[in-house]
Short mmCIF file of C-alpha atoms in Angstrom, two decimals:
data_model
loop_
_atom_site.label_atom_id
_atom_site.label_comp_id
_atom_site.label_asym_id
_atom_site.label_seq_id
_atom_site.Cartn_x
_atom_site.Cartn_y
_atom_site.Cartn_z
CA MET A 1 -13.65 -112.85 -61.67
CA ALA A 2 -10.98 -112.22 -59.11
CA GLU A 3 -10.69 -109.15 -56.95
CA ASP A 4 -7.50 -107.06 -57.00
CA SER A 5 -4.97 -109.43 -55.56
CA SER A 6 -1.26 -110.04 -55.14
CA ALA A 7 -1.69 -113.75 -54.60
CA ARG A 8 -0.14 -116.17 -57.05
CA GLY A 9 -1.10 -119.74 -57.72
CA SER A 10 0.31 -121.91 -54.99
CA GLY A 11 0.75 -124.91 -57.26
CA PHE A 12 2.65 -123.15 -60.04
CA ALA A 13 6.31 -122.27 -59.60
CA ASP A 14 8.67 -119.99 -61.49
CA SER A 15 10.67 -121.71 -64.22
CA SER A 16 14.04 -120.32 -65.28
CA THR A 17 12.24 -118.75 -68.25
CA HIS A 18 9.79 -116.95 -65.98
CA LEU A 19 12.66 -115.62 -63.87
CA ASP A 20 14.48 -114.39 -66.97
CA VAL A 21 11.35 -112.64 -68.26
CA LYS A 22 10.74 -111.01 -64.87
CA GLU A 23 14.32 -109.77 -64.84
CA TYR A 24 14.04 -108.44 -68.40
CA TYR A 25 10.71 -106.67 -68.02
CA GLY A 26 10.92 -105.80 -64.35
CA LYS A 27 14.47 -104.49 -64.10
CA ARG A 28 16.24 -104.27 -67.46
CA LEU A 29 13.52 -102.44 -69.39
CA LYS A 30 12.51 -99.09 -67.95
CA LYS A 31 10.95 -97.59 -71.08
CA THR A 32 10.04 -98.61 -74.61
CA SER A 33 13.29 -97.26 -76.04
CA ASP A 34 15.24 -99.85 -74.00
CA LEU A 35 14.03 -102.62 -76.31
CA GLN A 36 16.75 -103.98 -78.61
CA SER A 37 14.50 -104.85 -81.56
CA ASN A 38 11.18 -103.62 -82.93
CA ALA A 39 9.40 -106.96 -82.51
CA CYS A 40 7.56 -105.77 -79.41
CA MET A 41 6.53 -102.55 -81.12
CA THR A 42 5.31 -103.77 -84.51
CA PRO A 43 1.61 -102.83 -84.83
CA ALA A 44 -0.57 -105.66 -86.13
CA GLN A 45 -3.13 -103.25 -87.58
CA PRO A 46 -3.82 -99.50 -87.93
CA THR A 47 -5.28 -97.79 -84.87
CA PRO A 48 -8.88 -96.57 -85.32
CA THR A 49 -9.67 -92.97 -84.38
CA PHE A 50 -11.88 -93.84 -81.40
CA ILE A 51 -9.10 -96.00 -79.95
CA ARG A 52 -6.54 -93.23 -80.39
CA GLU A 53 -8.89 -90.95 -78.49
CA ALA A 54 -9.22 -93.53 -75.68
CA LEU A 55 -5.44 -93.88 -75.47
CA LYS A 56 -5.06 -90.11 -75.03
CA LYS A 57 -6.72 -90.51 -71.61
CA VAL A 58 -4.16 -93.11 -70.43
CA HIS A 59 -1.46 -91.74 -68.13
CA PRO A 60 1.92 -91.08 -69.85
CA GLU A 61 3.88 -93.31 -67.44
CA VAL A 62 1.57 -96.25 -68.19
CA ILE A 63 2.17 -95.67 -71.91
CA ALA A 64 5.94 -95.36 -71.46
CA ARG A 65 6.21 -98.64 -69.53
CA TYR A 66 4.10 -100.60 -72.00
CA TYR A 67 5.61 -103.17 -74.39
CA GLY A 68 3.40 -104.84 -76.98
CA CYS A 69 3.30 -105.90 -80.64
CA GLY A 70 -0.24 -104.87 -81.45
CA LEU A 71 -3.28 -103.01 -80.21
CA LEU A 72 -5.99 -105.44 -79.26
CA VAL A 73 -9.46 -104.12 -79.76
CA PRO A 74 -12.06 -106.71 -80.78
CA GLU A 75 -15.53 -105.45 -81.59
CA SER A 76 -18.74 -105.31 -79.56
CA LEU A 77 -17.28 -104.90 -76.07
CA GLU A 78 -19.83 -102.79 -74.20
CA GLY A 79 -20.75 -104.46 -70.90
CA CYS A 80 -18.25 -107.31 -71.42
CA SER A 81 -15.99 -108.94 -68.87
CA ILE A 82 -12.46 -108.90 -70.31
CA LEU A 83 -9.22 -110.54 -69.18
CA ASP A 84 -5.86 -109.19 -70.36
CA LEU A 85 -3.10 -111.82 -70.24
CA GLY A 86 0.23 -110.26 -69.34
CA SER A 87 -1.31 -106.83 -68.80
CA GLY A 88 2.00 -105.17 -67.94
CA SER A 89 1.66 -101.50 -67.02
CA GLY A 90 -2.07 -101.62 -67.80
CA ARG A 91 -2.27 -99.58 -71.01
CA ASP A 92 -4.71 -101.91 -72.77
CA CYS A 93 -6.72 -102.43 -69.58
CA TYR A 94 -7.33 -98.71 -69.16
CA MET A 95 -8.10 -98.25 -72.84
CA LEU A 96 -10.58 -101.17 -72.74
CA SER A 97 -12.07 -99.85 -69.51
CA GLN A 98 -13.55 -96.99 -71.52
CA LEU A 99 -14.99 -99.34 -74.15
CA VAL A 100 -16.72 -101.81 -71.79
CA GLY A 101 -18.18 -98.95 -69.74
CA GLU A 102 -19.16 -98.94 -66.09
CA LYS A 103 -21.29 -102.07 -66.52
CA GLY A 104 -18.34 -104.03 -67.86
CA HIS A 105 -15.08 -105.04 -66.19
CA VAL A 106 -11.45 -105.48 -67.20
CA THR A 107 -9.04 -107.73 -65.29
CA GLY A 108 -5.31 -107.63 -65.92
CA ILE A 109 -3.01 -110.47 -64.86
CA ASP A 110 0.78 -110.20 -64.84
CA MET A 111 3.60 -111.96 -63.00
CA THR A 112 5.93 -108.93 -62.81
CA GLU A 113 5.52 -106.85 -59.66
CA GLY A 114 7.16 -103.77 -61.12
CA GLN A 115 4.72 -103.61 -64.00
CA LEU A 116 1.73 -104.17 -61.71
CA ASP A 117 2.95 -101.40 -59.41
CA VAL A 118 2.73 -98.94 -62.30
CA ALA A 119 -0.72 -100.21 -63.32
CA ARG A 120 -2.19 -99.98 -59.81
CA LYS A 121 -0.59 -96.61 -59.10
CA TYR A 122 -2.89 -94.89 -61.57
CA LEU A 123 -6.18 -96.72 -60.96
CA ASP A 124 -7.87 -93.78 -59.22
CA TYR A 125 -6.41 -91.38 -61.77
CA HIS A 126 -8.04 -93.21 -64.66
CA MET A 127 -11.43 -93.72 -63.00
CA THR A 128 -11.57 -89.98 -62.37
CA GLU A 129 -10.44 -89.25 -65.93
CA PHE A 130 -13.17 -91.55 -67.31
CA GLY A 131 -15.85 -90.16 -65.00
CA PHE A 132 -16.64 -93.56 -63.45
CA GLN A 133 -18.21 -93.76 -59.98
CA LYS A 134 -16.39 -96.99 -59.12
CA PRO A 135 -13.45 -98.88 -60.61
CA ASN A 136 -14.16 -101.30 -63.45
CA VAL A 137 -10.51 -102.44 -63.63
CA SER A 138 -8.59 -104.76 -61.32
CA PHE A 139 -5.13 -106.31 -61.44
CA VAL A 140 -4.01 -109.76 -60.30
CA GLN A 141 -0.48 -111.02 -59.82
CA GLY A 142 -0.15 -114.47 -61.31
CA TYR A 143 0.82 -116.57 -64.28
CA ILE A 144 -0.95 -116.89 -67.61
CA GLU A 145 -0.33 -120.64 -67.36
CA ALA A 146 -2.22 -120.80 -64.04
CA LEU A 147 -5.24 -118.52 -64.27
CA THR A 148 -7.52 -120.54 -62.00
CA GLU A 149 -4.77 -120.87 -59.37
CA ALA A 150 -4.50 -117.06 -59.39
CA GLY A 151 -8.16 -116.88 -58.35
CA LEU A 152 -9.82 -116.35 -61.72
CA GLN A 153 -13.09 -118.25 -61.98
CA LYS A 154 -13.88 -120.73 -64.72
CA ASN A 155 -16.46 -119.67 -67.33
CA SER A 156 -16.29 -116.04 -66.19
CA PHE A 157 -14.94 -113.96 -69.11
CA ASP A 158 -16.53 -112.90 -72.38
CA VAL A 159 -13.25 -111.95 -74.04
CA ILE A 160 -9.57 -112.63 -73.36
CA ILE A 161 -6.91 -110.50 -74.99
CA SER A 162 -3.14 -110.86 -75.01
CA ASN A 163 -0.62 -108.53 -76.57
CA CYS A 164 2.75 -110.06 -77.41
CA VAL A 165 2.85 -112.16 -74.23
CA VAL A 166 2.03 -115.78 -75.10
CA ASN A 167 5.40 -116.10 -76.86
CA LEU A 168 7.10 -115.37 -73.51
CA SER A 169 5.57 -118.48 -71.92
CA PRO A 170 7.52 -121.76 -71.91
CA ASP A 171 4.20 -123.71 -71.91
CA LYS A 172 1.97 -122.21 -74.57
CA ARG A 173 -0.34 -125.21 -74.69
CA ARG A 174 -1.16 -124.69 -71.01
CA VAL A 175 -1.82 -120.99 -71.66
CA LEU A 176 -4.46 -121.89 -74.24
CA SER A 177 -5.96 -124.53 -71.96
CA GLU A 178 -6.28 -122.09 -69.05
CA ALA A 179 -7.75 -119.43 -71.32
CA TYR A 180 -10.33 -121.91 -72.57
CA ALA A 181 -11.26 -122.81 -68.98
CA VAL A 182 -11.96 -119.26 -67.80
CA LEU A 183 -13.84 -118.19 -70.95
CA LYS A 184 -17.61 -118.38 -70.95
CA ASP A 185 -19.30 -120.52 -73.59
CA GLY A 186 -19.28 -118.39 -76.72
CA GLY A 187 -16.26 -116.45 -75.44
CA GLU A 188 -13.30 -115.32 -77.52
CA LEU A 189 -9.52 -115.33 -77.21
CA TYR A 190 -8.36 -112.39 -79.34
CA PHE A 191 -4.61 -112.00 -79.28
CA SER A 192 -1.63 -110.54 -81.07
CA ASP A 193 1.74 -112.23 -80.97
CA ILE A 194 4.96 -112.93 -82.84
CA TYR A 195 5.09 -116.04 -85.04
CA SER A 196 7.98 -117.70 -86.85
CA SER A 197 8.19 -119.12 -90.35
CA SER A 198 9.20 -122.52 -88.94
CA ARG A 199 10.11 -124.10 -85.59
CA LEU A 200 13.04 -122.34 -83.95
CA PRO A 201 16.19 -124.27 -82.93
CA GLU A 202 17.41 -124.57 -79.37
CA GLN A 203 20.17 -122.00 -79.91
CA ILE A 204 17.56 -119.29 -80.55
CA ARG A 205 15.06 -120.51 -77.96
CA ASN A 206 17.73 -120.44 -75.23
CA HIS A 207 18.94 -116.92 -76.03
CA LYS A 208 17.75 -114.73 -73.14
CA VAL A 209 17.67 -111.45 -75.04
CA LEU A 210 15.88 -112.95 -78.05
CA TRP A 211 13.32 -114.49 -75.69
CA GLY A 212 12.81 -111.20 -73.88
CA GLU A 213 12.46 -109.43 -77.23
CA CYS A 214 9.55 -111.77 -78.13
CA LEU A 215 11.53 -113.59 -80.84
CA GLY A 216 13.15 -116.58 -79.12
CA GLY A 217 9.80 -117.89 -77.90
CA ALA A 218 7.89 -117.24 -81.11
CA LEU A 219 5.54 -120.06 -82.01
CA TRP A 220 5.52 -121.64 -85.45
CA TRP A 221 2.11 -120.61 -86.74
CA LYS A 222 1.19 -124.19 -87.74
CA ASP A 223 1.72 -125.28 -84.12
CA LEU A 224 -0.87 -122.69 -83.06
CA LEU A 225 -3.48 -124.37 -85.26
CA GLN A 226 -2.74 -127.77 -83.71
CA MET A 227 -2.73 -126.45 -80.12
CA ALA A 228 -5.99 -124.60 -80.58
CA GLU A 229 -7.76 -127.67 -81.94
CA ALA A 230 -6.39 -129.87 -79.15
CA THR A 231 -7.60 -127.39 -76.54
CA GLY A 232 -11.13 -127.22 -77.95
CA PHE A 233 -11.06 -123.83 -79.63
CA SER A 234 -12.40 -123.12 -83.08
CA LEU A 235 -9.91 -122.87 -85.94
CA PRO A 236 -7.79 -119.74 -85.35
CA ARG A 237 -8.97 -117.01 -87.68
CA LEU A 238 -6.26 -114.66 -88.89
CA VAL A 239 -7.19 -110.99 -88.56
CA THR A 240 -3.99 -109.20 -89.57
CA ALA A 241 -0.30 -110.02 -90.10
CA THR A 242 2.62 -107.60 -90.39
CA ALA A 243 6.25 -108.49 -91.15
CA VAL A 244 8.69 -107.93 -88.29
CA THR A 245 12.11 -106.46 -89.05
CA VAL A 246 14.62 -106.90 -86.25
CA ASP A 247 16.81 -103.86 -87.03
CA ASN A 248 19.59 -105.18 -84.82
CA LYS A 249 22.52 -106.73 -86.71
CA GLU A 250 23.82 -108.76 -83.77
CA LEU A 251 20.42 -110.35 -83.14
CA GLN A 252 19.69 -110.74 -86.86
CA ASP A 253 22.94 -112.69 -87.34
CA ILE A 254 21.79 -115.17 -84.70
CA LEU A 255 18.31 -115.46 -86.24
CA GLY A 256 19.68 -116.15 -89.71
CA ASP A 257 16.99 -116.86 -92.31
CA PHE A 258 14.10 -117.25 -89.87
CA ARG A 259 11.30 -114.79 -90.58
CA PHE A 260 8.75 -113.38 -88.17
CA VAL A 261 5.35 -111.72 -88.31
CA SER A 262 3.22 -109.89 -85.79
CA ALA A 263 -0.19 -111.48 -86.24
CA THR A 264 -3.58 -111.19 -84.59
CA TYR A 265 -5.78 -114.28 -84.36
CA ARG A 266 -9.23 -114.83 -82.92
CA LEU A 267 -10.26 -118.15 -81.37
CA PHE A 268 -13.74 -118.93 -80.06
CA LYS A 269 -15.15 -121.33 -77.47
CA VAL A 270 -18.18 -122.46 -79.44
CA PRO A 271 -19.82 -125.81 -80.31
CA LYS A 272 -18.33 -127.59 -83.29
CA GLY A 273 -20.33 -129.12 -86.09
CA GLN A 274 -23.69 -127.85 -84.80
CA SER A 275 -24.35 -125.22 -87.48
CA LYS A 276 -24.69 -125.34 -91.21
CA GLY A 277 -23.32 -122.78 -93.60
CA CYS A 278 -25.88 -120.08 -94.13
CA GLY A 279 -26.53 -116.54 -95.22
CA VAL A 280 -25.96 -113.82 -92.64
CA MET A 281 -26.56 -110.10 -92.65
CA TYR A 282 -24.67 -107.70 -90.42
CA ASN A 283 -27.18 -105.40 -88.76
CA GLY A 284 -24.64 -102.63 -88.29
CA GLY A 285 -24.24 -100.30 -85.35
CA ILE A 286 -21.28 -101.80 -83.45
CA PRO A 287 -19.21 -98.85 -82.13
CA GLY A 288 -16.23 -98.35 -84.40
CA ALA A 289 -17.76 -100.66 -87.04
CA GLU A 290 -21.11 -99.00 -87.60
CA THR A 291 -21.31 -99.73 -91.33
CA VAL A 292 -18.44 -102.15 -92.01
CA LEU A 293 -17.23 -105.01 -89.78
CA HIS A 294 -13.80 -106.42 -90.65
CA PHE A 295 -14.14 -109.76 -88.90
CA ASP A 296 -10.97 -111.43 -90.20
CA CYS A 297 -8.74 -111.47 -93.26
CA CYS A 298 -11.35 -113.41 -95.23
CA TYR A 299 -14.64 -111.89 -94.12
CA THR A 300 -15.71 -108.25 -94.19
CA PHE A 301 -19.39 -107.57 -93.55
CA ASN A 302 -21.17 -104.50 -94.89
CA ALA A 303 -24.26 -103.48 -92.95
CA ASN A 304 -27.54 -104.82 -94.37
CA GLU A 305 -25.78 -106.92 -97.00
CA ALA A 306 -26.36 -110.69 -97.10
CA VAL A 307 -23.23 -112.86 -97.20
CA GLU A 308 -22.86 -116.64 -97.36
CA VAL A 309 -20.61 -117.98 -94.58
CA ASP A 310 -19.13 -121.39 -93.95
CA GLN A 311 -20.20 -123.81 -91.23
CA GLU A 312 -17.56 -122.80 -88.70
CA LEU A 313 -18.14 -119.07 -88.97
CA ALA A 314 -21.91 -119.60 -88.79
CA SER A 315 -21.38 -121.41 -85.48
CA ILE A 316 -19.15 -118.60 -84.17
CA LEU A 317 -21.62 -115.86 -85.05
CA LYS A 318 -24.63 -117.77 -83.65
CA HIS A 319 -23.05 -118.79 -80.34
CA SER A 320 -20.92 -115.75 -79.47
CA ARG A 321 -21.57 -112.16 -78.39
CA PHE A 322 -22.10 -111.34 -82.08
CA ALA A 323 -25.42 -113.24 -82.26
CA GLU A 324 -27.54 -110.11 -81.80
CA ASP A 325 -25.49 -108.20 -84.37
CA PHE A 326 -26.45 -110.52 -87.23
CA THR A 327 -29.62 -111.71 -88.91
CA PHE A 328 -29.38 -115.36 -89.91
CA GLN A 329 -30.99 -116.69 -93.06
CA PRO A 330 -31.56 -120.27 -94.26
CA PRO A 331 -28.83 -121.65 -96.52
CA GLY A 332 -29.33 -120.65 -100.15
CA GLY A 333 -28.12 -123.95 -101.54
CA SER A 334 -24.58 -125.12 -100.93
CA CYS A 335 -22.39 -122.74 -98.97
CA GLU A 336 -19.03 -122.18 -100.57
CA PRO A 337 -16.34 -122.39 -97.84
CA ARG A 338 -14.48 -119.14 -97.36
CA GLY A 339 -12.56 -120.02 -94.23
CA ILE A 340 -8.84 -119.64 -93.69
CA PRO A 341 -6.85 -122.33 -95.52
CA ALA A 342 -3.74 -123.31 -93.61
CA GLU A 343 -1.47 -122.13 -96.40
CA GLU A 344 -2.87 -118.61 -96.00
CA ASN A 345 -1.90 -118.36 -92.33
CA PRO A 346 -0.15 -115.95 -92.67
CA THR A 347 1.41 -114.56 -95.86
CA TRP A 348 5.19 -114.46 -95.36
CA PRO A 349 7.34 -111.65 -96.73
#
């Protein structure tokens, strides 16, 4: 991992899109109410009680300067090394800091100095609030398309999260590639973002406000599937999807009939084709999912209940941080696939 740093990758330069995003989030937006649509505020899933309690300990200014379309809290995080792409004011970093504990670490990377200034300002405040002897959070200035150039080491993170940020990048394929590089084997990219019902035309993609509002850069969800496969990730597994309403007539007129969802996907860096479908039993006990683990929109595991899973999910569970949370059983005959068919990613309003 990288230490707290203000260095940026020397080989990666600002594009006009990066400059526009910096202007929008660094100068134009001063608080959440400055947003012109609700795209950046649409929750992808309800907030569990223990997460709400963790958020209560985050400083009010960090909360006020935070813009995101979901709340990213994958399971089984204690002791993990986590990277937050586009960490902004640091809300998610400080919330996750409490979940990974003093033996874990959270790194936030952002390209906007103003946002990082807010995040770093309250580092000591949060460590005192959490009762930690030394910081388990650090912030790096850099680009999500150039993680290794920003000083982040390859194969160094257990989990990467991103909250409504990938859509702001002009090179989303490179974002996935860099994320794959810095993840450990068995690691996970767990991220919430805005997706469109089809590919957006140039008129929308070139609109600065729509891009800043997380709509102009929204990826067609089918392109995510193709990019993930090309990068080496497992098939993206849909966790939740919520319809986005723009609630701004001027912007809606430009968007026309295009529809958008705030969706959370999980992608894993695991071997492909090396596991067979089998029966698994969730052992229970993961904080926040002690008796029921909602893994994705197709699989919910009840503690101590055997479930048949398909080949891909068997590989994910066996080769990721979830391996110790499951008991694996030999296949009981043919394993009926229950993965995520492309047509179910996601359900459009």
